Structure formats: structure tokens, C-alpha cells
Coordinates of C-alpha atoms in Angstrom, one line a residue:
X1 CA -49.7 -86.6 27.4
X2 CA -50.1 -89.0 24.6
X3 CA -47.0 -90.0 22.4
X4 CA -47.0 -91.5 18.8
X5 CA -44.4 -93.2 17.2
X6 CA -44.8 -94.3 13.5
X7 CA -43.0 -95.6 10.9
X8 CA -43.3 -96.0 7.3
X9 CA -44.5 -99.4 7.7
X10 CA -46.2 -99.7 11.5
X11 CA -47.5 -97.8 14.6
X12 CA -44.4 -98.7 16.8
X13 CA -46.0 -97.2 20.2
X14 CA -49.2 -95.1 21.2
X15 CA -50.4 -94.6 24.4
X16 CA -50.3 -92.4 27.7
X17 CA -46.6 -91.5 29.1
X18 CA -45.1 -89.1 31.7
X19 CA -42.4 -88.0 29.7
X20 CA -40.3 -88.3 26.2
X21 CA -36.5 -87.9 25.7
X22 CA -35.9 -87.6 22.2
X23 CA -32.4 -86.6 20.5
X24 CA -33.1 -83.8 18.6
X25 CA -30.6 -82.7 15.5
X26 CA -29.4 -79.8 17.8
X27 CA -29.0 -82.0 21.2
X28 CA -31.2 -84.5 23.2
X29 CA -34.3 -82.7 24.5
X30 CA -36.6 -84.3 26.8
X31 CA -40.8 -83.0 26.6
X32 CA -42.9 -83.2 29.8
X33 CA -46.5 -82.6 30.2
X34 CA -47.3 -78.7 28.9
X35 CA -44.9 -78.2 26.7
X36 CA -44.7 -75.6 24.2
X37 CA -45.3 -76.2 20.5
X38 CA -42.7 -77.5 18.3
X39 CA -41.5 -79.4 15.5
X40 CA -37.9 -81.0 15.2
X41 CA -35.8 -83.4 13.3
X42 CA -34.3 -86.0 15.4
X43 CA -31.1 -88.0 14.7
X44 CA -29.8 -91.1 15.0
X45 CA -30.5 -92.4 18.6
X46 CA -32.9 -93.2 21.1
X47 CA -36.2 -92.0 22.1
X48 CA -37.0 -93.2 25.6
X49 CA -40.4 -92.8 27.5
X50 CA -42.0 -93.6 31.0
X51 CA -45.5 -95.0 30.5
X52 CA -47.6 -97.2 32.5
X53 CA -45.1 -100.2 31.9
X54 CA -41.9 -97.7 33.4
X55 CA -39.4 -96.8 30.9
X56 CA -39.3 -97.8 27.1
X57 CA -36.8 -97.3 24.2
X58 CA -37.1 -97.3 20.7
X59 CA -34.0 -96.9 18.2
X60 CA -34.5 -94.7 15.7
X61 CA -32.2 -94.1 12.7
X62 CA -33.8 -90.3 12.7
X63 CA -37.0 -88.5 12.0
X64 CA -39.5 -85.5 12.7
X65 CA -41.2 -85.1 15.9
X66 CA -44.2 -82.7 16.4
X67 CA -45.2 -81.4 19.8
X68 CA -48.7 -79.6 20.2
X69 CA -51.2 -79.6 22.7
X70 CA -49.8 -82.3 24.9
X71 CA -49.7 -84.9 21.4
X72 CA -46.3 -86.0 20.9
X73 CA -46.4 -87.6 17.3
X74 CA -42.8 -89.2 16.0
X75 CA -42.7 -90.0 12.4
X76 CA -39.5 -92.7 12.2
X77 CA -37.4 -93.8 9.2

């Protein structure tokens, strides 16, 4: 599964992970490989991922996220 995380200003990460945990406005959900479409805003928090390099965090002070056919893209403000 690929994951994107962008910003106004830079592409913060993109690459091949296992897994995303995100925390989504209605509780921290975590996306695997296959999982069904959706869109979410996310609030202030962490989103943590397992790539090649093992686990990675980013702190985010909220955003969208968009899952679709295995594309995780995180638009960050």
C-alpha cells in the first residue's frame, strides 16, 4: 500500500508501508492493506506507519485523509 503525506508547503513522506494509524475526528483508526474506501478528517495527533525503515511518526495538527485503492494520501495543516 502506498501512503502520502503532504502539507501546504512539502511532501513530508511517500513510499511503500504495511500499515497506517491515523487519529481520525471520531477515534484513532488504523488502515491495512485492502481497505475499503474512505475519506476522513483527522485531528490533532499522530499518524504512525511501518515501512521499510520499521515504524515512523509524524505530528499533525489535523487534516483529511483519503483511502482508495490501496493509496493512502494525507493532506496536513
Amino acid at each position: 500500500m502506498i501512503l502520502k503525506v503532504i502539507s501546504a508547503e512539502d511532501i513530508v513522506f511517500e513510499g511503500e508501508v504495511k500499515v497506517v494509524h491515523l487519529p481520525g475526528a471520531l477515534g484513532a483508526f488504523t488502515v491495512l492493506p485492502g481497505h475499503a474506501s474512505l475519506i476522513s478528517t483527522l485531528t490533532p495527533g499522530t499518524v504512525r506507519y511501518t515501512g521499510a525503515d520499521g515504524e515512523q511518526k509524524v505530528d499533525i495538527a489535523g487534516g483529511i485523509v483519503d483511502v482508495d485503492k490501496d493509496i493512502v494520501s494525507v493532506c496536513i495543516y
